[in-house]
Short mmCIF file of C-alpha atoms and ligand atoms in Angstrom, two decimals:
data_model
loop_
_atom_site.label_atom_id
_atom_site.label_comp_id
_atom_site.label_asym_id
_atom_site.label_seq_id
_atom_site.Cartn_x
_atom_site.Cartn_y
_atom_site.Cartn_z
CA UNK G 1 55.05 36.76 -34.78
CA UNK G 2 52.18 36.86 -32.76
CA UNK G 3 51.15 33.65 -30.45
CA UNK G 4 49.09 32.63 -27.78
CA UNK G 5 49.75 29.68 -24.98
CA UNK G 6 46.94 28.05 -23.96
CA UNK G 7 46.90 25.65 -20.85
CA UNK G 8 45.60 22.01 -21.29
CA UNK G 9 42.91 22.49 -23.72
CA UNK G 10 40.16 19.96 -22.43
CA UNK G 11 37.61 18.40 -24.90
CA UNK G 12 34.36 17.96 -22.27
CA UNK G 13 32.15 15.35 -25.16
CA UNK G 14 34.31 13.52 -27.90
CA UNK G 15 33.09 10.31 -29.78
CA UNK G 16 36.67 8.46 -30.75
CA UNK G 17 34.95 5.47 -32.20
CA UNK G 18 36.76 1.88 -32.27
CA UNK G 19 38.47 0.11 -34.68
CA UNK G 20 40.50 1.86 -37.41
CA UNK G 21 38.29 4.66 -37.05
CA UNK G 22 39.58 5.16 -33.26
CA UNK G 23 43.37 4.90 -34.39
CA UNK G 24 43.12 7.12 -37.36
CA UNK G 25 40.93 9.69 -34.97
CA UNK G 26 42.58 9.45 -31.97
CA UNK G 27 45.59 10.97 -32.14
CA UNK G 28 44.14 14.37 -33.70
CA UNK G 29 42.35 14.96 -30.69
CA UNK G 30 45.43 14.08 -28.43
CA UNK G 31 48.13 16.15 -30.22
CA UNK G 32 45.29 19.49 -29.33
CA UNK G 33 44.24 18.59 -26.19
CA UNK G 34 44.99 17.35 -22.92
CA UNK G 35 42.03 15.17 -21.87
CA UNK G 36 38.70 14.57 -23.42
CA UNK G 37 35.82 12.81 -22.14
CA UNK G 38 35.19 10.07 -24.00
CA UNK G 39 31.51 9.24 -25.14
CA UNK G 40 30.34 4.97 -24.93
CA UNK G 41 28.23 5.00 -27.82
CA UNK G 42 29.88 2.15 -29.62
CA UNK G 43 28.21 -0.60 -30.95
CA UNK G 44 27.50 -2.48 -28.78
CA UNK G 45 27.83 -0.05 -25.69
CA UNK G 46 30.29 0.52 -23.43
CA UNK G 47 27.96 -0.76 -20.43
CA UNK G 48 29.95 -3.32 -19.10
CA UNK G 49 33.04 -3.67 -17.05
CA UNK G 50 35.07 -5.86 -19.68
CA UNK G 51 33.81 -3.39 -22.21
CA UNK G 52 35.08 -0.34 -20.41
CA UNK G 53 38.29 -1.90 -19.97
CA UNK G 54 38.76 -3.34 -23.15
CA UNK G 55 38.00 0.78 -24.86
CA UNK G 56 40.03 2.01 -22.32
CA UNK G 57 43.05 -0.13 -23.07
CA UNK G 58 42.10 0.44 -26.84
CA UNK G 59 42.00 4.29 -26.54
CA UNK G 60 45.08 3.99 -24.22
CA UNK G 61 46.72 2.77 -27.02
CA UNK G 62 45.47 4.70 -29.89
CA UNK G 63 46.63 8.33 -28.15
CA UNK G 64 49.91 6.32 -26.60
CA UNK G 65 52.93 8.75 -27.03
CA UNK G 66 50.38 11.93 -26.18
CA UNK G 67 49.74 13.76 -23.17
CA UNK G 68 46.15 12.94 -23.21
CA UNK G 69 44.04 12.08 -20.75
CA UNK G 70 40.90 10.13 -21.42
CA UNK G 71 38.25 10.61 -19.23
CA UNK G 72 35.46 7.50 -20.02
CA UNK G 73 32.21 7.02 -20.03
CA UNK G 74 29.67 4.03 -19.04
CA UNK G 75 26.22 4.12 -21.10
CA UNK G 76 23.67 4.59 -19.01
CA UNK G 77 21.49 1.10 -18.07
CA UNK G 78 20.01 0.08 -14.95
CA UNK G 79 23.45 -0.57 -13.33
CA UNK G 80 23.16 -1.85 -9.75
CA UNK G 81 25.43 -0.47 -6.79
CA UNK G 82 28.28 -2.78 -7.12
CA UNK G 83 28.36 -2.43 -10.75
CA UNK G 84 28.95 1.35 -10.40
CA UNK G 85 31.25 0.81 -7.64
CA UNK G 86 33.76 -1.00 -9.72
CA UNK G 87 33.71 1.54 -12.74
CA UNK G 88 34.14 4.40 -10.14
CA UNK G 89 37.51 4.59 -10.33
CA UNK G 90 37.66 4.11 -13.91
CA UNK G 91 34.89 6.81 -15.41
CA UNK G 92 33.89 10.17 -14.89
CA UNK G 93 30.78 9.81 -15.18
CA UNK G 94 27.31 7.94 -16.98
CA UNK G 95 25.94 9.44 -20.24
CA UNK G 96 22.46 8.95 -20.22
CA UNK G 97 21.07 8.44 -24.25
CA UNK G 98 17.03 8.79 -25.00
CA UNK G 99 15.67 5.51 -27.13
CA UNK G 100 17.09 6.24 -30.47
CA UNK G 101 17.59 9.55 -30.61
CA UNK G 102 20.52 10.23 -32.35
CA UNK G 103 23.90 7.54 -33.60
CA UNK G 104 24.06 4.60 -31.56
CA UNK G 105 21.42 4.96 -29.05
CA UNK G 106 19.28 1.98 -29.83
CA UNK G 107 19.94 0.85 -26.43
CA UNK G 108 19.22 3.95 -24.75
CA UNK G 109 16.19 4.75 -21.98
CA UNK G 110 12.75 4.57 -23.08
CA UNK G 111 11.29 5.71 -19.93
CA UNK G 112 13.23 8.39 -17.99
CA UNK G 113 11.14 8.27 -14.66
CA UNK G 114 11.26 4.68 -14.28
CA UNK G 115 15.25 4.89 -14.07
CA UNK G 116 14.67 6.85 -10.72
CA UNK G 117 16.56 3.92 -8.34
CA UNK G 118 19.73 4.47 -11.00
CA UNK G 119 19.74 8.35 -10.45
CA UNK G 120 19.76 7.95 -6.82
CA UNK G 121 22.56 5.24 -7.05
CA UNK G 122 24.63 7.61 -9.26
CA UNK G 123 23.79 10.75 -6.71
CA UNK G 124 24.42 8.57 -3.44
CA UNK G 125 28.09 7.31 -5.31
CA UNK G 126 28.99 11.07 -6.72
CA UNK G 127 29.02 9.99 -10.08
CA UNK G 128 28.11 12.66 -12.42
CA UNK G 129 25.21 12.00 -14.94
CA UNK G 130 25.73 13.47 -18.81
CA UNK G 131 22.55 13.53 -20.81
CA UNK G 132 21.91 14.08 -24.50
CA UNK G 133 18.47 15.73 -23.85
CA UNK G 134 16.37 15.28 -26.51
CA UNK G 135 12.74 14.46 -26.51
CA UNK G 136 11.34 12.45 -29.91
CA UNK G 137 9.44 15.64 -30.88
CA UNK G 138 9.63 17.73 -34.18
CA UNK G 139 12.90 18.19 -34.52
CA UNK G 140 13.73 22.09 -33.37
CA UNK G 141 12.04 21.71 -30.29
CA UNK G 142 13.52 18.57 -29.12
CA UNK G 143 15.41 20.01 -26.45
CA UNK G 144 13.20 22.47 -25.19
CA UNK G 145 11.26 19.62 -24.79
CA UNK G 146 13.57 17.80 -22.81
CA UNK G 147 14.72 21.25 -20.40
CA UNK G 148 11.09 19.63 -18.53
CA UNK G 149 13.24 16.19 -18.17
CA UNK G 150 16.32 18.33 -16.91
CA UNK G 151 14.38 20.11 -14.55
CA UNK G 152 13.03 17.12 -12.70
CA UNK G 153 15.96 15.64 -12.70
CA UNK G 154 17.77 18.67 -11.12
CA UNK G 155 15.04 19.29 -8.65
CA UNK G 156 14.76 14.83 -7.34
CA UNK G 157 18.29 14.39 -6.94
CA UNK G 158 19.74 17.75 -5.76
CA UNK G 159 23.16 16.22 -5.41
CA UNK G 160 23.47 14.30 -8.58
CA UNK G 161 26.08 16.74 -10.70
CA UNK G 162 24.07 16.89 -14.75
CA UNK G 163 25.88 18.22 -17.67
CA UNK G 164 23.28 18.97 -20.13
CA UNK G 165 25.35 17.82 -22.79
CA UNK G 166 25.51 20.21 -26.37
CA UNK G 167 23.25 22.36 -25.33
CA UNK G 168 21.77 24.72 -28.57
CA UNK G 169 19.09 27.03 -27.19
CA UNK G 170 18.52 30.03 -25.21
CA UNK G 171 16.51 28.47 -23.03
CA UNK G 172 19.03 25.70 -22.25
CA UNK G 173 21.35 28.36 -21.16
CA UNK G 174 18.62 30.30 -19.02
CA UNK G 175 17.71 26.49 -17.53
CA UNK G 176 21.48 26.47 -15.79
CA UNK G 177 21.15 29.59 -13.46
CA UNK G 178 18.15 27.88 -11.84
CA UNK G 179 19.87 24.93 -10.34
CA UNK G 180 23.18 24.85 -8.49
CA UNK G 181 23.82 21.37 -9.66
CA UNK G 182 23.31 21.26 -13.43
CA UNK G 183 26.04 22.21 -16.11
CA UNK G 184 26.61 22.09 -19.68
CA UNK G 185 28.45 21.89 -22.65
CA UNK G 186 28.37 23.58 -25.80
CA UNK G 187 30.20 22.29 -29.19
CA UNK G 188 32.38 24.72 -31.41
CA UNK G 189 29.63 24.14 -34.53
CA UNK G 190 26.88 25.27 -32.17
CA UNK G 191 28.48 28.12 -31.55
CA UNK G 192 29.15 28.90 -35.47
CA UNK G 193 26.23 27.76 -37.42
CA UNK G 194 22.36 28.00 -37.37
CA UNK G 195 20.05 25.87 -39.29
CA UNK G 196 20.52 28.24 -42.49
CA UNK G 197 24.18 27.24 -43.16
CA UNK G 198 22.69 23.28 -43.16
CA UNK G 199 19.43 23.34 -44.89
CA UNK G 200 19.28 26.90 -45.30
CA UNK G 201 20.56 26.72 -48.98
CA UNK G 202 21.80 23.57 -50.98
CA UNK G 203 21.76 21.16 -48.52
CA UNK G 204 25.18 20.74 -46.46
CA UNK G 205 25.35 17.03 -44.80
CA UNK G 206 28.80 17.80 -43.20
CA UNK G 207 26.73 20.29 -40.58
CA UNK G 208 24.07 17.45 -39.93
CA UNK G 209 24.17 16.44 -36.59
CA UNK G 210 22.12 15.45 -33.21
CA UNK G 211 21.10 18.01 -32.05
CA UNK G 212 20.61 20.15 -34.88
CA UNK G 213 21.79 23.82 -35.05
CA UNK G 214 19.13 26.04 -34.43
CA UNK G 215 18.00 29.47 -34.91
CA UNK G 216 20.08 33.04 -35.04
CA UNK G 217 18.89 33.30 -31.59
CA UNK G 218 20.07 30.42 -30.04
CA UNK G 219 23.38 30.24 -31.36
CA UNK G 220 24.10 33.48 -29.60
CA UNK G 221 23.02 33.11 -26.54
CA UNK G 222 25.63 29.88 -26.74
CA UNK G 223 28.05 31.73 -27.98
CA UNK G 224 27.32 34.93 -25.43
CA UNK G 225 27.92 31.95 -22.66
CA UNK G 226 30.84 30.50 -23.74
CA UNK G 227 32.60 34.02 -24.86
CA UNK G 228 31.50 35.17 -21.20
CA UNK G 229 33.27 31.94 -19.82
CA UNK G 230 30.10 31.43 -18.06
CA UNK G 231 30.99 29.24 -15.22
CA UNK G 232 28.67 26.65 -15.56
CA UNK G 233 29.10 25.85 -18.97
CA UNK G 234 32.69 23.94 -20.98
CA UNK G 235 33.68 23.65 -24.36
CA UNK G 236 32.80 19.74 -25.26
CA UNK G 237 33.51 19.55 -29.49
CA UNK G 238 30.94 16.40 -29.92
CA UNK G 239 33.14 15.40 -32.44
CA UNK G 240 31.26 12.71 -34.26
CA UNK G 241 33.78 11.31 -37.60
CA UNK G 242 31.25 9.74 -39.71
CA UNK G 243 32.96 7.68 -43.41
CA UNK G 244 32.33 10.78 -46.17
CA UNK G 245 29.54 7.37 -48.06
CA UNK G 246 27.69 7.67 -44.62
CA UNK G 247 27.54 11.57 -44.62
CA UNK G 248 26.56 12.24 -48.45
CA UNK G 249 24.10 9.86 -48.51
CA UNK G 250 20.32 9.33 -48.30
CA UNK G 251 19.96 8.88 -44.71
CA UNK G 252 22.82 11.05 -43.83
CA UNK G 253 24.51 10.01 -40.47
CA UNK G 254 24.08 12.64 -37.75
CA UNK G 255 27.65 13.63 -36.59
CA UNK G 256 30.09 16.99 -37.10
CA UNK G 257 34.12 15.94 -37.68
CA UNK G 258 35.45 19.11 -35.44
CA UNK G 259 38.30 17.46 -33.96
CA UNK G 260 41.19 18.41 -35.86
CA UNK G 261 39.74 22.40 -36.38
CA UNK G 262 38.63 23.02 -32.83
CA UNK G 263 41.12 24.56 -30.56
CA UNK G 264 42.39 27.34 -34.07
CA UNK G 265 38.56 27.84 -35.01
CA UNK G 266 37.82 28.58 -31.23
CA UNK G 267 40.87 30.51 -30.74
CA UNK G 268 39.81 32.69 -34.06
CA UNK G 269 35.97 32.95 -32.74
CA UNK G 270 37.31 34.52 -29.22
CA UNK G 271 40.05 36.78 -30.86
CA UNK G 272 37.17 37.98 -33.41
CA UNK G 273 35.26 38.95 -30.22
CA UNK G 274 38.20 40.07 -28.63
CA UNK G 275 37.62 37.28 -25.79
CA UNK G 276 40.60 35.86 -25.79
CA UNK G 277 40.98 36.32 -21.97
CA UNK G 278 37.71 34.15 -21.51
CA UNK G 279 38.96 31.28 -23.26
CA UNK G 280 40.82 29.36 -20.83
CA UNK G 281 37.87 29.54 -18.81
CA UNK G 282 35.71 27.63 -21.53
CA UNK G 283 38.32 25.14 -22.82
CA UNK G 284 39.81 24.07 -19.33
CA UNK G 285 39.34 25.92 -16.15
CA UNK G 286 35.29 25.20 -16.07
CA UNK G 287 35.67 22.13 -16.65
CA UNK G 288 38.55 21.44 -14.19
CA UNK G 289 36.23 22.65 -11.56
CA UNK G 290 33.49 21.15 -12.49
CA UNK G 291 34.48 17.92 -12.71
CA UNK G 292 37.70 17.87 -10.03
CA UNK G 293 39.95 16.65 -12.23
CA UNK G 294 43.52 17.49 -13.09
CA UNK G 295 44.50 17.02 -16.57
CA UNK G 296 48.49 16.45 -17.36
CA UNK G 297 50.35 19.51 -17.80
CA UNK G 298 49.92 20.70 -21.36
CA UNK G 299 50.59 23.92 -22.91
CA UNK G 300 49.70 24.81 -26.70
CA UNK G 301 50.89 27.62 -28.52
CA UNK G 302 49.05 28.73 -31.10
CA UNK G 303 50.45 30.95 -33.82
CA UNK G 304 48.40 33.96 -35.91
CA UNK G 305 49.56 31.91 -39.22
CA UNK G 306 46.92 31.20 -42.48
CA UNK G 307 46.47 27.05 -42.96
CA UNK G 308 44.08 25.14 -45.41
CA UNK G 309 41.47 23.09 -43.62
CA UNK G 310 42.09 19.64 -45.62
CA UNK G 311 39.04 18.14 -47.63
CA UNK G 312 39.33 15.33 -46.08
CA UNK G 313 41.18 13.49 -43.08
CA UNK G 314 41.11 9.83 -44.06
CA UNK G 315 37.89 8.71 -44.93
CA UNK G 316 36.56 12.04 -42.90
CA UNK G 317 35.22 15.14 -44.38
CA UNK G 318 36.00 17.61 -41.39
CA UNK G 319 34.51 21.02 -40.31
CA UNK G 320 34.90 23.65 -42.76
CA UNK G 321 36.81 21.24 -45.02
CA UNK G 322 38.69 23.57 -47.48
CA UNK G 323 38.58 26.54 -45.91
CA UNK G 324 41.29 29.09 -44.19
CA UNK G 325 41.63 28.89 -40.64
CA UNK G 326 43.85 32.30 -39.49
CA UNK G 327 45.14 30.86 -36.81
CA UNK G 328 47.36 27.51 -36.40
CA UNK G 329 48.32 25.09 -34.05
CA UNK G 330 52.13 24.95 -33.45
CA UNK G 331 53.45 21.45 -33.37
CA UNK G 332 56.34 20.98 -31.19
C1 NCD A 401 26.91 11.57 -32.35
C2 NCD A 401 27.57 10.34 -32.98
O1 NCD A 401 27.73 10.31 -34.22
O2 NCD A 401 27.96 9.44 -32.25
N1 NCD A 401 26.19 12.27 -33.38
C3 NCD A 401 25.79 13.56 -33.33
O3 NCD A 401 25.09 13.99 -34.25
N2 NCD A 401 26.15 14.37 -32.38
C4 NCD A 401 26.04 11.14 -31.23
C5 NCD A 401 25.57 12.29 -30.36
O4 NCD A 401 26.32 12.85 -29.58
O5 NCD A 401 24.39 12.66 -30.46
ZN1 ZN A 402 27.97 13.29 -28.87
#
């Protein structure tokens, strides 16, 4: 029977969400991999001390049993040195949100340049800044809008480490070989789907998300990165469970359920493009570098064996809901 092992799978952008929502999602992401970073976007934000620990001891105890290692998140504010200083040792980095852009980010930056003492804080204290860069343009050129915003940044605080978080264009890729301190992640849907397989025919909420899949073009320059194990760039899912009323709705919630599919669906993508060899690079090694961090030892094996994608997980319609996956996660 043919199997693969795969060491300590890493999840670089993950929303687990609080509530019942966290412990029904939780686990699903622990029992795959062996850390995730963990995104802040609740409501309200996780931009507090007492909020950070509170979601830490929540998530703590929603993946307890698991060899999982959370890596959290402040939301990006004005925070002042001695704020920062006391979430060091708890985060891995900020995660900077636009105004409104996309779920949750109400409370997010309205002026980028005018947060300029923040970015210097966060480069003088080595703590690594994660931006969803979108600009409030038409939609498909949002973040080509933005790669202006991730240039400046890059170029007035040379030694603030950016992950250009889901990145879905060519020219987001391009943007990472011109500075030594910018990275990026790229989600498993991005790498899969363009705009077509959304809006292309009947409408498919499921693939809705922030930022939106783009053209044939895009999607494989992402994928050429992340099959290359391009150094610079991680696997982060952006799994974003959304209630199945608040996908198929009018004013469908932006947000991809990949959490459960992920490490099979990229494991199938690679061995399609015989890249399997690349593929610890993407899903841990990058990132381990990248960041300095040391997940717990983890190994999956993952078996050449047909499964069903359920319809549903809970209230949860997942990624490719109902369809065959070839290759399956072994349980131990
Ligand atoms: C995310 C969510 O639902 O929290 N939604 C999304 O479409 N990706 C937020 C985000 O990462 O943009
Ligand atoms: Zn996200």
């Amino acid at each position: 029977m043919h199997e693969i092992l795969l060491d300590a799978p890493l999840d670089m952008h993950l929303h687990l969400r609080d509530g019942a929502m966290l412990e029904f999602v939780a686990p699903l992401s622990a029992r795959d991999f062996a850390g995730a970073v963990i995104m802040p976007n609740l409501v309200p934000p996780v931009d507090t001390l007492e909020r950070l620990h509170r979601y830490r001891a929540a998530v703590a105890t929603a993946t307890a049993g698991h060899r999982f290692a959370p890596y959290h998140t402040l939301f990006f504010r004005a925070y002042n040195e001695a704020e920062l200083l006391a979430a060091r040792p708890f985060i891995i980095g900020v995660k900077l949100y636009p105004e409104g852009v996309t779920t949750n980010s109400a409370a997010g930056v309205s002026d980028i340049a005018a947060a300029a003492e923040t970015f210097g804080l966060l480069e003088r204290l080595g703590i690594p800044l994660l931006v969803h860069g979108e600009s409030h343009g038409f939609v498909l050129d949002r973040e080509a809008e933005f790669l202006a915003v991730y240039d400046w940044l890059a170029r007035s605080f040379p030694h603030l480490m950016i992950v250009m978080e889901h990145i879905t264009t060519a020219a987001a890729v391009d943007l990472l070989d011109r500075h030594t301190n910018l990275f990026a992640t790229i989600t498993l849907h991005h790498l899969i789907i363009t705009l077509d397989d959304l809006a292309g025919g009947l409408l498919n909420p499921h693939l809705f998300c922030k930022p939106i899949a783009k053209r044939p073009a895009d999607r494989d320059a992402l994928l050429a990165a992340a099959l290359n194990g391009h150094p610079k760039v991680m696997f982060g899912s952006d799994s974003a469970p959304h209630p199945r009323d608040k996908k198929e709705a009018a004013g469908c919630a932006a947000g991809v359920f990949s959490a459960p599919v992920a490490v099979p669906l990229l494991v199938d993508l690679f061995a399609q493009h015989n890249a399997l060899d690349r593929l610890p690079a993407f899903l841990s090694q990058n990132a381990q570098r990248i960041y300095g961090i040391q997940p717990p030892i983890k190994q999956l094996r993952i078996r050449a064996e047909s499964w069903q994608v359920p319809l549903q997980y809970g209230e949860v319609v997942p990624f490719m809901a109902g369809r065959t996956i070839d290759w399956r996660v072994v349980t131990p």
